[in-house]
Coordinates of C-alpha atoms (C1' of nucleotides) in Angstrom, one line a residue:
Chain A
X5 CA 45.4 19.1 74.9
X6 CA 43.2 21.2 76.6
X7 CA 42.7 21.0 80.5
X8 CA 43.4 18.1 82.4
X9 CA 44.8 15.3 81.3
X10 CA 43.4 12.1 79.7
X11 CA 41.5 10.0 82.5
X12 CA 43.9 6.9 82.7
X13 CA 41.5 3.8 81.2
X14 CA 43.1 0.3 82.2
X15 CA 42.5 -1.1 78.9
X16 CA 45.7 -3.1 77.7
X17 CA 45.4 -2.1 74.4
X18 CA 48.7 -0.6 72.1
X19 CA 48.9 2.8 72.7
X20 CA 51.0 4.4 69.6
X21 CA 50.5 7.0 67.2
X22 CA 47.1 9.0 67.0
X23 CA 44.7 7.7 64.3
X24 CA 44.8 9.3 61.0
X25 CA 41.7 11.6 60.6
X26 CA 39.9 12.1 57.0
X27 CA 36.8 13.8 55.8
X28 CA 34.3 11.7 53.4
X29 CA 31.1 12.6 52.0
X30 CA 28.0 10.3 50.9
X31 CA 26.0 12.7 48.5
X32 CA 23.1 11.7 46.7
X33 CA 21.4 13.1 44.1
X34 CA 18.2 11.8 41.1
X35 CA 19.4 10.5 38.0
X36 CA 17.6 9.4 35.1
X37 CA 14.7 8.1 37.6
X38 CA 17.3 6.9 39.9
X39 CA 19.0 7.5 43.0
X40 CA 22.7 7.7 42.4
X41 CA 25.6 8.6 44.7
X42 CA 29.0 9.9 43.7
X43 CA 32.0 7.2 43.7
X44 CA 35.7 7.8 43.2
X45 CA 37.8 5.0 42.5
X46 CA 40.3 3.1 44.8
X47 CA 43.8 3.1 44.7
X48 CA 44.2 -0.3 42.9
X49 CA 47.2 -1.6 44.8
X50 CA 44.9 -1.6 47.9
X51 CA 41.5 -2.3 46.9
X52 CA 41.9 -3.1 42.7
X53 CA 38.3 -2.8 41.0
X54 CA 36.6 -1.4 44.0
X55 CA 35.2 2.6 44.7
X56 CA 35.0 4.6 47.7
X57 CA 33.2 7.8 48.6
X58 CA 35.1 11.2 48.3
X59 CA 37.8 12.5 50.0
X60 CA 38.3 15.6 51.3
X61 CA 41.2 17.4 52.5
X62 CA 41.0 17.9 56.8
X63 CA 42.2 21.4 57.2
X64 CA 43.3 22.8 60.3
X65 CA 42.0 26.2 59.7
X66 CA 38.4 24.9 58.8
X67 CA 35.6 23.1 60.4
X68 CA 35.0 20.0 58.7
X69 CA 31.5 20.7 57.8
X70 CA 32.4 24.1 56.2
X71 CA 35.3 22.4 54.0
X72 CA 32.8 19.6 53.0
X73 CA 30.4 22.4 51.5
X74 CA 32.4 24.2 50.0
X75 CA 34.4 21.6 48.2
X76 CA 31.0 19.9 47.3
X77 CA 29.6 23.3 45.4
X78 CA 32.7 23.5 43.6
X79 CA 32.2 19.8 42.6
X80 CA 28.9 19.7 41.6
X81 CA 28.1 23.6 40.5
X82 CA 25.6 24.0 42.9
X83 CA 24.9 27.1 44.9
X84 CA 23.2 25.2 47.8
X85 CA 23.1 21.7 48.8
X86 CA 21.8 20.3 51.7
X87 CA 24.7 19.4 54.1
X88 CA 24.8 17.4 57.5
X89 CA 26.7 15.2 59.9
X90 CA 26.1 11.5 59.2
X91 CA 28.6 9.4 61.4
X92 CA 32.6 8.9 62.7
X93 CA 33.8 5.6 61.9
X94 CA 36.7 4.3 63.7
X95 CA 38.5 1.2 64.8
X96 CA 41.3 -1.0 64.2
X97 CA 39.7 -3.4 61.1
X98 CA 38.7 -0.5 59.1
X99 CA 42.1 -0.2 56.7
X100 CA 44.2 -2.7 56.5
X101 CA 47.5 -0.7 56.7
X102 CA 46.6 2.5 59.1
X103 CA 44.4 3.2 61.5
X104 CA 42.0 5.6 60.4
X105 CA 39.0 7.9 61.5
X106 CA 36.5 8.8 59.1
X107 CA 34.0 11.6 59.9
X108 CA 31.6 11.1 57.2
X109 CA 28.9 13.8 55.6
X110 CA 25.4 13.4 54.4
X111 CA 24.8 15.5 51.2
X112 CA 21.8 15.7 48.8
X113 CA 22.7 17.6 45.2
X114 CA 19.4 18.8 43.4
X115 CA 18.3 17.3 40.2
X116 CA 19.4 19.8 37.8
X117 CA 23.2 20.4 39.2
X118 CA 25.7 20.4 36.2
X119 CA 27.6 17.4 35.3
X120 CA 31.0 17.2 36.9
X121 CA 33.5 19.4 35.8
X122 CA 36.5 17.5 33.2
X123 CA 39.0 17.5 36.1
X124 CA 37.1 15.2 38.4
X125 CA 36.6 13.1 35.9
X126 CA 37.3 10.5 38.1
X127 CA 34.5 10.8 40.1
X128 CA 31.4 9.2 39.1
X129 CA 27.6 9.0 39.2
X130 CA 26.8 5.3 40.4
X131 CA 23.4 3.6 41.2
X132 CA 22.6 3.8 44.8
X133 CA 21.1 0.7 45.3
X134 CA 23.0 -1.0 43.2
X135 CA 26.9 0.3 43.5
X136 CA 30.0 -1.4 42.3
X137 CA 32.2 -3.4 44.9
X138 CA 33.6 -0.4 47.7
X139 CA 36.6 -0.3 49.4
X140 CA 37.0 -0.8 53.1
X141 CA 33.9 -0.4 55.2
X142 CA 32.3 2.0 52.6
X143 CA 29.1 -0.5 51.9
X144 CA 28.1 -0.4 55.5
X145 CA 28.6 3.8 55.0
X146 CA 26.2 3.7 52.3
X147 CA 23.8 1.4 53.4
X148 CA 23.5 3.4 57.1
X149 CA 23.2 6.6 54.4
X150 CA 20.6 4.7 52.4
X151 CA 18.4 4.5 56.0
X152 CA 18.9 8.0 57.0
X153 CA 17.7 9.3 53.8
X154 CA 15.1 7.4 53.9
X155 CA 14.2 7.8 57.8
X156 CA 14.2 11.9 57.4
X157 CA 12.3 11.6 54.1
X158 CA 9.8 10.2 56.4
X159 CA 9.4 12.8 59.0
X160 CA 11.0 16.1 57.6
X161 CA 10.8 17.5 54.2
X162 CA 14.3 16.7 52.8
X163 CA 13.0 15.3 49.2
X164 CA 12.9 18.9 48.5
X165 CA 16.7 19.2 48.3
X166 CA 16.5 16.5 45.2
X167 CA 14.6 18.3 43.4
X168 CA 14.7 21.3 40.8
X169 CA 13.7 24.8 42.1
X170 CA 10.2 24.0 41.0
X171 CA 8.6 20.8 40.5
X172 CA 5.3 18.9 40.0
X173 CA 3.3 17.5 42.5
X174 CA 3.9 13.8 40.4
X175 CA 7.2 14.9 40.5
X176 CA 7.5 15.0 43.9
X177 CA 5.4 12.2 44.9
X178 CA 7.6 9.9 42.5
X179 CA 11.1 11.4 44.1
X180 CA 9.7 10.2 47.5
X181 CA 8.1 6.4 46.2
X182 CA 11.4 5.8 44.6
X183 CA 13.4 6.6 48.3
X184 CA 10.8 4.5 50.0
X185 CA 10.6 2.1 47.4
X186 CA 6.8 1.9 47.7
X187 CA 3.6 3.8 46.2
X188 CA 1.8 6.1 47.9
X189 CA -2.0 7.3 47.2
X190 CA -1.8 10.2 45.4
X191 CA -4.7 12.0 47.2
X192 CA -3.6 11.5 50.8
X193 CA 0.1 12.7 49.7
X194 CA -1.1 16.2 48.2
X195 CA -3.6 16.3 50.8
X196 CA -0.6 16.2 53.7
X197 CA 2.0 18.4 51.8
X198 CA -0.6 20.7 51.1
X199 CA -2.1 21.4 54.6
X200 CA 1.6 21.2 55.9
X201 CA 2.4 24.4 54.3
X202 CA 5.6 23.0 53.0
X203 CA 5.0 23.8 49.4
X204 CA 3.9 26.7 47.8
X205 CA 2.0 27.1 44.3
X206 CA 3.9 29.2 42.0
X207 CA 1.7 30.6 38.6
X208 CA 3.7 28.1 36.1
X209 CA 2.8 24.7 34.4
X210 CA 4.6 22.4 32.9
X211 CA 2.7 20.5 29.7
X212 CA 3.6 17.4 29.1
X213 CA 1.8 14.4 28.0
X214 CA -1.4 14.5 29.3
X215 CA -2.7 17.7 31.2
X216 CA -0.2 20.2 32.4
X217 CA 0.9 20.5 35.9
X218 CA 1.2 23.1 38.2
X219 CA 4.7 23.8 39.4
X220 CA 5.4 24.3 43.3
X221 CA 8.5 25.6 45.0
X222 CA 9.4 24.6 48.7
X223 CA 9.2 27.5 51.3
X224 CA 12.6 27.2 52.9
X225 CA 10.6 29.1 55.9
X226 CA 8.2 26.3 56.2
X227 CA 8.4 24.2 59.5
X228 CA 9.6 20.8 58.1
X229 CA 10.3 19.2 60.8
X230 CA 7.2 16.7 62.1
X231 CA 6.9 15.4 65.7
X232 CA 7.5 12.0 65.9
X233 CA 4.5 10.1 67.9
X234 CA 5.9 9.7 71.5
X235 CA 6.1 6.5 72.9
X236 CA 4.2 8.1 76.2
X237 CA 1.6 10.6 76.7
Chain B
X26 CA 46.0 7.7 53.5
X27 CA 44.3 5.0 51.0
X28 CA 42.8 5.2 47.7
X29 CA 43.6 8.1 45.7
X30 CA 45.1 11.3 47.0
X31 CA 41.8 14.1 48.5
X32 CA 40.1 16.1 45.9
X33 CA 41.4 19.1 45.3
X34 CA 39.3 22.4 46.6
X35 CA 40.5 26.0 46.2
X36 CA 39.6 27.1 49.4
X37 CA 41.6 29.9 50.5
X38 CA 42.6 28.2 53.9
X39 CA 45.6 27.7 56.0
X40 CA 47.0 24.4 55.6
X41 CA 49.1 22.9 58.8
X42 CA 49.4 20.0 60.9
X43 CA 46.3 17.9 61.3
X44 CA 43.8 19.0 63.8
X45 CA 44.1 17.0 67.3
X46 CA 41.5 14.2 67.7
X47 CA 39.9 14.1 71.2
X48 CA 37.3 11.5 72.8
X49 CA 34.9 13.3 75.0
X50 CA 31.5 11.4 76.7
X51 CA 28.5 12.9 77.9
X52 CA 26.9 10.7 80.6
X53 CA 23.6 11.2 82.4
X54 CA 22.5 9.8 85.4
X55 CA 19.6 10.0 87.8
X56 CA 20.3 11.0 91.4
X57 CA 18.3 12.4 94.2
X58 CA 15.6 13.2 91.8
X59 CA 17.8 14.8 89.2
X60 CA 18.8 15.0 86.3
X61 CA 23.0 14.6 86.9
X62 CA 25.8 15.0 84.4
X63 CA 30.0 13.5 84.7
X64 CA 32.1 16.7 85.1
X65 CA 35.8 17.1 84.8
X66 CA 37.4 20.4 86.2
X67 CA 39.3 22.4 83.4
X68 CA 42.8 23.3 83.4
X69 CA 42.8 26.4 85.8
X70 CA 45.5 28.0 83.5
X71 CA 43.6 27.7 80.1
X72 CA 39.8 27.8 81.5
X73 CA 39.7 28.9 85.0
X74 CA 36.8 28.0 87.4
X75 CA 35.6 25.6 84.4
X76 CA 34.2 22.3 83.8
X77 CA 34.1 19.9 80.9
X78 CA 33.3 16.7 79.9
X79 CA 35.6 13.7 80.8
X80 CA 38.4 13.6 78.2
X81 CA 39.6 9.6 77.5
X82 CA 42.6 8.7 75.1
X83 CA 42.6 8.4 71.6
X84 CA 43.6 4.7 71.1
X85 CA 44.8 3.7 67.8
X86 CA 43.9 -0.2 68.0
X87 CA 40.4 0.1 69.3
X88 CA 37.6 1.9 67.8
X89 CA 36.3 5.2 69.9
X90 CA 33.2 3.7 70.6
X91 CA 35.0 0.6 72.4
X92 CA 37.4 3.0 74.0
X93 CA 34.5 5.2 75.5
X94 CA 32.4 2.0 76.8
X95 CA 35.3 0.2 78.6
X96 CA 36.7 3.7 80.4
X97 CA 33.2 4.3 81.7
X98 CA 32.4 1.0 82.9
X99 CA 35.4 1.0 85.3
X100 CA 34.8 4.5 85.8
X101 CA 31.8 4.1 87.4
X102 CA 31.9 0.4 88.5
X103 CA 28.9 -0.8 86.5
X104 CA 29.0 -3.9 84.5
X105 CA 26.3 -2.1 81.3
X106 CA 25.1 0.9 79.9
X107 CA 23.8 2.4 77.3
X108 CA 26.6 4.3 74.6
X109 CA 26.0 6.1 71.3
X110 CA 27.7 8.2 69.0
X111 CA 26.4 12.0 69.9
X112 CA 28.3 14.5 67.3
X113 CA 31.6 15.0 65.9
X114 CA 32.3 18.9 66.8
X115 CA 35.3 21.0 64.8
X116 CA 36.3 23.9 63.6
X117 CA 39.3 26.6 64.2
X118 CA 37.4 28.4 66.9
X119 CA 36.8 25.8 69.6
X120 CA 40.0 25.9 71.5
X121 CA 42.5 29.2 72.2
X122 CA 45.4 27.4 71.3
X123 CA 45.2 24.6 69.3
X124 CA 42.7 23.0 66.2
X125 CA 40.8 20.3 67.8
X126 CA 38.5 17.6 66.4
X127 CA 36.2 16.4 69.5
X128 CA 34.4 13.0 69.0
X129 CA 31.6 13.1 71.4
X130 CA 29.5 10.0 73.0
X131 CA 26.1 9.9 74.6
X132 CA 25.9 7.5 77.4
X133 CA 22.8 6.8 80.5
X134 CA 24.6 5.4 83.4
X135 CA 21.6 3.5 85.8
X136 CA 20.5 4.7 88.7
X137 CA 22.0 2.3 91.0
X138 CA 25.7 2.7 89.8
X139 CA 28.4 3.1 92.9
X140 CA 29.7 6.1 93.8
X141 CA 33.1 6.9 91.7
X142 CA 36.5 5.6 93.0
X143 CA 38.2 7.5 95.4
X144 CA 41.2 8.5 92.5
X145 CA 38.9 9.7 90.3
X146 CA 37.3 12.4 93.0
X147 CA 38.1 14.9 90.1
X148 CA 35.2 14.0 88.6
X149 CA 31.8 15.5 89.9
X150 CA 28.2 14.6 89.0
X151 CA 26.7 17.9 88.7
X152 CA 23.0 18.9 87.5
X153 CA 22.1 18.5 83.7
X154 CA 20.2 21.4 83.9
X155 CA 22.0 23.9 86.1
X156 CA 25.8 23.0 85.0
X157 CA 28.5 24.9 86.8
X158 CA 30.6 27.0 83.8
X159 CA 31.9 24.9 80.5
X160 CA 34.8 25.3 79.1
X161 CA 35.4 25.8 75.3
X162 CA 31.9 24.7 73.4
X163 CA 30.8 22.2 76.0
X164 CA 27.5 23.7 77.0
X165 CA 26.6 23.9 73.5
X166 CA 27.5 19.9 73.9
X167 CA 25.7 19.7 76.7
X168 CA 22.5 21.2 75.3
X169 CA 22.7 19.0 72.3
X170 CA 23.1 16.3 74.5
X171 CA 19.8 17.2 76.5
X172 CA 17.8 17.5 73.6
X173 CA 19.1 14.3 72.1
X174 CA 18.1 12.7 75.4
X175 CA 14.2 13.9 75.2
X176 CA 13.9 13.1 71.6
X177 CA 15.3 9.7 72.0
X178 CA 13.2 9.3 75.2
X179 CA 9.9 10.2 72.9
X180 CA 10.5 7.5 70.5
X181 CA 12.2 4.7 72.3
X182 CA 12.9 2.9 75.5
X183 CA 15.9 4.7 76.8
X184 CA 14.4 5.6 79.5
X185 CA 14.9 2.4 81.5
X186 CA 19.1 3.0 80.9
X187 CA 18.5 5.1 83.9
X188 CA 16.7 2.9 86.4
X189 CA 18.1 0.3 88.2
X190 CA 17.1 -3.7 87.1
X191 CA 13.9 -3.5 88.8
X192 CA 11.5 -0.5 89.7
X193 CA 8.2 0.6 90.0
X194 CA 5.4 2.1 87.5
X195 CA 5.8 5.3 89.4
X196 CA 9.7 5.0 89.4
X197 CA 9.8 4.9 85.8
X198 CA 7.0 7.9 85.0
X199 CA 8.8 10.3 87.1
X200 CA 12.1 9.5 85.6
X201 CA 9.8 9.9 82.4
X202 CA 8.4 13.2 83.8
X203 CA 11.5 14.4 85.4
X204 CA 13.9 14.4 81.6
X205 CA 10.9 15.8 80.1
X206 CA 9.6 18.5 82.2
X207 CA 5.9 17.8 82.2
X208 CA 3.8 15.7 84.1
X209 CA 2.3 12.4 82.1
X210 CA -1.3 11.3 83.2
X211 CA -1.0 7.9 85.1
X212 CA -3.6 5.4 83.5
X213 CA -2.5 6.5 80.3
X214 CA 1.0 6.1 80.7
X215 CA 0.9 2.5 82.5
X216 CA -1.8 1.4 79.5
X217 CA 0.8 2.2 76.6
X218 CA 4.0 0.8 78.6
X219 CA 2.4 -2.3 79.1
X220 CA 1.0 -3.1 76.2
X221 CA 3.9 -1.8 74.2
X222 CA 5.4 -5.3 75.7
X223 CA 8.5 -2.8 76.4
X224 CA 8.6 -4.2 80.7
X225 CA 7.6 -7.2 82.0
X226 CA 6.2 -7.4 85.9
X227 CA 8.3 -9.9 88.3
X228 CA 6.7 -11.3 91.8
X229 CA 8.4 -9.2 93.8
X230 CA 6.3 -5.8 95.5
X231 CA 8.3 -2.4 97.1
X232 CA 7.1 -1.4 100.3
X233 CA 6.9 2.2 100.9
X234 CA 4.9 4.6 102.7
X235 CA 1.4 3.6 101.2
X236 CA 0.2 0.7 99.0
X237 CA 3.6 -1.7 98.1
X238 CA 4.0 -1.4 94.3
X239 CA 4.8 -4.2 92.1
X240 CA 8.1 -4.0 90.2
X241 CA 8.8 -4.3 87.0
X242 CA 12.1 -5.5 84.8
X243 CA 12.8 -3.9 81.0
X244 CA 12.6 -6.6 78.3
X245 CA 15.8 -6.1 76.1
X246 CA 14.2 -8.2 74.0
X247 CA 11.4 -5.8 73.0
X248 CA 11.6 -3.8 70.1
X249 CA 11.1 0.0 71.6
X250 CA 11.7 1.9 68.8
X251 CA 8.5 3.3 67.8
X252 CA 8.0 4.3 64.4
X253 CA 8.1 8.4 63.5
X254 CA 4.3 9.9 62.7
X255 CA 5.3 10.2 58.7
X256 CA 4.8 13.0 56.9
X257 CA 3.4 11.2 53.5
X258 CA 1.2 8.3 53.9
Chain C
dT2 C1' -11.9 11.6 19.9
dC3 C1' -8.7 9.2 22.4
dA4 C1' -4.8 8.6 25.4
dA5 C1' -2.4 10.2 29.3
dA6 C1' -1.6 12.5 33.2
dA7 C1' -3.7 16.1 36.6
dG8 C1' -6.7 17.0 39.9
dT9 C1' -10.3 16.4 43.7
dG10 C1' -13.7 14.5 48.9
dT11 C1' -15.7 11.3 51.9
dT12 C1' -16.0 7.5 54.9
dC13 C1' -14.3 4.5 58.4
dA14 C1' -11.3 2.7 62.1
dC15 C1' -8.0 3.2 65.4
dG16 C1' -5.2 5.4 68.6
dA17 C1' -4.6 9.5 71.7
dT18 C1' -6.5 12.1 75.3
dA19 C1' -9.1 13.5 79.3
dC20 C1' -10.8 12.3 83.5
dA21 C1' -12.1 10.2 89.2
dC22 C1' -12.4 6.7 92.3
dC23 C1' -11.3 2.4 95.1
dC24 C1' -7.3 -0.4 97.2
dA25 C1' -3.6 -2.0 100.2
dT26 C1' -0.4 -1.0 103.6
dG27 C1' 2.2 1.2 107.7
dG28 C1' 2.1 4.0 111.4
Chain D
dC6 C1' -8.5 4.6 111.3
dC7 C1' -6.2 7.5 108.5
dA8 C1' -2.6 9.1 105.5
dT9 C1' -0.1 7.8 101.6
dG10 C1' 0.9 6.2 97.4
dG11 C1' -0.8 2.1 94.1
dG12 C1' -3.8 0.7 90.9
dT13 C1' -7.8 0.6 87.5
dG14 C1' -11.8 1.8 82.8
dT15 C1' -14.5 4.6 79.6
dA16 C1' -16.2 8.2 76.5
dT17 C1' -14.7 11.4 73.1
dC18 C1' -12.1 13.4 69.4
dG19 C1' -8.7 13.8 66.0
dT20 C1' -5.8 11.8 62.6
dG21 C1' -4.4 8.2 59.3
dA22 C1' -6.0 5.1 55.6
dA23 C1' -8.6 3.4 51.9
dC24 C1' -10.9 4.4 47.8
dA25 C1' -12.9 6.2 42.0
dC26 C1' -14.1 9.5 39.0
dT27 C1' -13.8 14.0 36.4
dT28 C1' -10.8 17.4 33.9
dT29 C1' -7.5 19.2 30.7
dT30 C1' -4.5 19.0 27.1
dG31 C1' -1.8 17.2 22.8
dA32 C1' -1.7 14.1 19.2

DNA sequence: TCAAAAGTGTTCACGATACACCCATGG
DNA sequence: CCATGGGTGTATCGTGAACACTTTTGA
């Protein structure tokens, strides 16, 4: 304990040993034209038939945030993902043997990462909006997840970690109806990404069906990040 | 530990004994037309001449957030105020001696709370924006803090956390004016607090050294988030 | 030549901004 | 009666939203 001591607080509440501290991670990632998030199974003495997000190991030597990355790009075989904070859950209700603090990551895997190696076999791909029954307090995890990713969809440039490298303007426009969950005009969308300098053409197409498409890649330089409309002048 | 055992991850790091969990808050206030922040003077022996944020205990049967709320309302002898989760900080290099995991909250104490309790003199309000020296990582807290406070003050009605029950139009823009560091024009700002629905006026007038001014009370009942300018239509 | 998806501009409405004067009170 | 802060309306501009047709390719 550093400095002085903890300021005395007249709650009568048991004192006892400190919480146990663990490290999960909500990752999400487009899958067959959905949004899916990674499950592990719970132990099935404590929760039978039910999943829970992934657990990582808290080590001492390691900020939390740099143990979630790189555990996640050896998971996933990715080089990069996109990696942040989302929330610390703790209180007395949230196991029913221990008490427990969760710090919880946000990650987003791009579509093409590989499948998951043989030894986390375990671990799944499950529908997003749809999961399975989850352990503990893990459905209010993903649903606050679900409303972040779709709250910085809406005023940063975050769909980009979804997708491939390179990617179609269609592409990109379905990636962000399917977050929403609503259609957007087609010419107004290119119109805004394209003046926000967030995308850049590359000299590629991709045929297809109909007419081919160009391919754009993000510009990792570009200013994502969009003021939101103050409240006052 | 529930469920199944953590993933494996072939980082390369030290093991040990689990990092200490701490419970910091970062609480702002108003006072004689400033922006004021709860300090607690560091260990001389560890961080000399140093201040940090108030330090409460880590309670296993109550969640952080209840913890945080309860301490600070006795602390400072008011009955409500405002309390979020700010950031969950760690990582090996935050404290000379020991791996610590610092749970930080946000909290806005109003402007009419009583002076602290005599055994608490310890604990100094000192300016937001011209701290005295932190200890460990704590201005980087404190800076996160401040810019948490002016984004949240752009796009909801957290400003009034900092006012007393009632106050005046021009009360509430220079609280406004004095978080953000710009002047706001005056029509405009009284035309889009009031018709946001975000205050309501009560019969009652403030004398002062010109005109009285009619003052106003914060509808909790409003909804004051205001919706992000979004990047895609 | 047809189906299927890509690509492209304009109009309209609303909200944000800038801006200057009269009003009520206390000393 | 005057100094001090309280209170009020309008004109302009920029941004968001709605909307339909032509183009290119592969089958």
């Amino acid at each position: 304990m550093s400095g002085i001591s903890n300021l005395s607080c007249n709650n009568e509440v048991e004192r006892g040993p400190q919480p146990h501290i663990e490290l999960r991670v909500v990752v999400f990632t487009l899958h067959q034209d959905h949004l899916q998030t990674l499950l592990s199974p719970s132990d099935p003495a404590i929760f039978p038939n039910c999943w829970e997000f992934p657990n990582f190991p808290v080590l001492p030597g390691q900020a939390l945030e740099q143990t979630a990355e790189s555990c996640l790009k050896e998971l996933l075989n990715v080089p990069e993902l996109y990696l942040e904070q989302l929330f610390t859950y703790s209180g007395p209700k949230r196991h029913p043997t221990q008490s427990l603090i969760s710090v919880v990551y946000f990650a987003l895997s791009p579509l093409d990462s590989h499948p998951l190696e043989e030894r986390k076999a375990s671990l799944l791909w499950q529908p997003a909006n749809t999961p399975p029954p989850l352990a503990m307090d893990h459905d209010e995890i993903l649903s606050y997840a679900l409303r972040r990713l779709r709250y910085k969809l809406e005023y940063s440039a975050v769909g980009f970690e979804l997708l491939p490298e390179t990617f179609t303007l269609s592409e990109l426009q379905k990636t962000y109806e399917m977050i929403l969950g609503e259609t957007l005009d087609k010419r107004n969308f290119r119109r805004r990404i394209l003046q926000g300098g967030i995308i850049e053409p590359t000299e590629d197409y991709r045929s297809g069906e109909g007419r081919p498409a160009r391919l754009y890649r993000y510009r990792p330089d570009a200013v994502a990040e969009v003021k939101a409309r103050r409240l006052f002048p």
